[in-house]
């Protein structure tokens, strides 16, 4: 019997929908306490997922969902980094 490969799904903090992990943007807090975008999805640390679009990012930021998921503060620098990433890749 051939088993289908299971696609890893993750929930977006903006729209709360499950999507394939590889389509999501992973935001990670490294063990050093820095927040950054995990482009390869393999960085260690506490991570969360958002769809790569501004609407979902804004929702996730407004509800402070990224902050509570990562248990850290998200400052303006990080927000513009995330926005730029989405704009450059969308
Ligand atoms: Zn979303």
Short mmCIF file of C-alpha atoms and ligand atoms in Angstrom, two decimals:
data_model
loop_
_atom_site.label_atom_id
_atom_site.label_comp_id
_atom_site.label_asym_id
_atom_site.label_seq_id
_atom_site.Cartn_x
_atom_site.Cartn_y
_atom_site.Cartn_z
CA UNK A 1 0.00 0.00 0.00
CA UNK A 2 1.30 3.40 -0.96
CA UNK A 3 0.93 5.99 1.73
CA UNK A 4 0.51 9.60 0.83
CA UNK A 5 3.13 11.87 2.22
CA UNK A 6 1.66 13.95 4.94
CA UNK A 7 2.13 17.65 4.40
CA UNK A 8 3.09 19.43 7.60
CA UNK A 9 0.49 22.06 8.37
CA UNK A 10 0.79 25.09 10.58
CA UNK A 11 -1.73 27.59 11.84
CA UNK A 12 -1.50 31.25 10.87
CA UNK A 13 -1.66 33.70 13.76
CA UNK A 14 -3.50 36.18 11.55
CA UNK A 15 -6.36 34.30 9.91
CA UNK A 16 -6.18 31.18 12.10
CA UNK A 17 -6.19 28.92 9.08
CA UNK A 18 -4.07 25.85 8.64
CA UNK A 19 -1.72 25.97 5.70
CA UNK A 20 1.24 23.95 4.46
CA UNK A 21 4.25 24.85 6.52
CA UNK A 22 6.39 25.64 3.50
CA UNK A 23 3.94 28.32 2.36
CA UNK A 24 4.13 30.10 5.67
CA UNK A 25 6.50 32.68 7.02
CA UNK A 26 8.12 31.47 10.22
CA UNK A 27 9.00 34.05 12.82
CA UNK A 28 11.45 32.78 15.36
CA UNK A 29 12.88 33.93 18.64
CA UNK A 30 16.38 32.57 18.86
CA UNK A 31 17.84 31.22 22.09
CA UNK A 32 19.76 34.54 22.27
CA UNK A 33 16.45 36.39 22.36
CA UNK A 34 16.55 37.90 18.89
CA UNK A 35 13.45 37.84 16.74
CA UNK A 36 13.93 37.20 13.07
CA UNK A 37 12.43 35.52 10.04
CA UNK A 38 13.38 31.90 9.70
CA UNK A 39 13.71 31.56 5.95
CA UNK A 40 14.68 27.90 5.95
CA UNK A 41 12.30 26.85 8.68
CA UNK A 42 15.06 25.20 10.60
CA UNK A 43 16.26 27.80 13.05
CA UNK A 44 16.19 26.74 16.63
CA UNK A 45 14.16 28.63 19.13
CA UNK A 46 10.52 29.36 19.67
CA UNK A 47 8.70 29.91 16.41
CA UNK A 48 5.30 30.88 15.07
CA UNK A 49 3.75 31.03 11.65
CA UNK A 50 1.97 33.71 9.63
CA UNK A 51 0.76 33.67 6.04
CA UNK A 52 3.08 35.74 3.90
CA UNK A 53 0.66 38.59 3.41
CA UNK A 54 0.22 41.98 5.04
CA UNK A 55 -3.37 41.36 6.18
CA UNK A 56 -2.40 38.34 8.23
CA UNK A 57 0.71 40.03 9.56
CA UNK A 58 -1.29 43.07 10.66
CA UNK A 59 -3.91 40.93 12.36
CA UNK A 60 -1.29 38.90 14.13
CA UNK A 61 0.53 42.03 15.26
CA UNK A 62 -2.59 43.91 16.35
CA UNK A 63 -3.76 41.08 18.51
CA UNK A 64 -0.25 40.81 19.94
CA UNK A 65 -0.45 37.18 18.92
CA UNK A 66 3.13 37.04 17.70
CA UNK A 67 4.31 38.58 20.94
CA UNK A 68 2.46 36.10 23.07
CA UNK A 69 3.44 33.17 20.86
CA UNK A 70 7.10 34.10 21.10
CA UNK A 71 6.84 35.43 24.64
CA UNK A 72 8.81 38.52 23.72
CA UNK A 73 8.31 42.07 22.56
CA UNK A 74 8.10 42.85 18.87
CA UNK A 75 9.60 46.26 18.15
CA UNK A 76 9.25 48.52 15.13
CA UNK A 77 12.45 47.21 13.57
CA UNK A 78 11.14 43.69 13.54
CA UNK A 79 7.78 44.80 12.20
CA UNK A 80 9.38 46.59 9.27
CA UNK A 81 11.61 43.60 8.66
CA UNK A 82 8.56 41.35 8.44
CA UNK A 83 6.71 43.80 6.20
CA UNK A 84 9.66 44.15 3.87
CA UNK A 85 10.03 40.42 3.65
CA UNK A 86 6.39 40.05 2.64
CA UNK A 87 6.53 42.89 0.13
CA UNK A 88 9.68 41.56 -1.47
CA UNK A 89 8.36 38.04 -1.75
CA UNK A 90 4.71 38.57 -2.49
ZN1 LIG B 1 -3.17 33.88 7.50
#
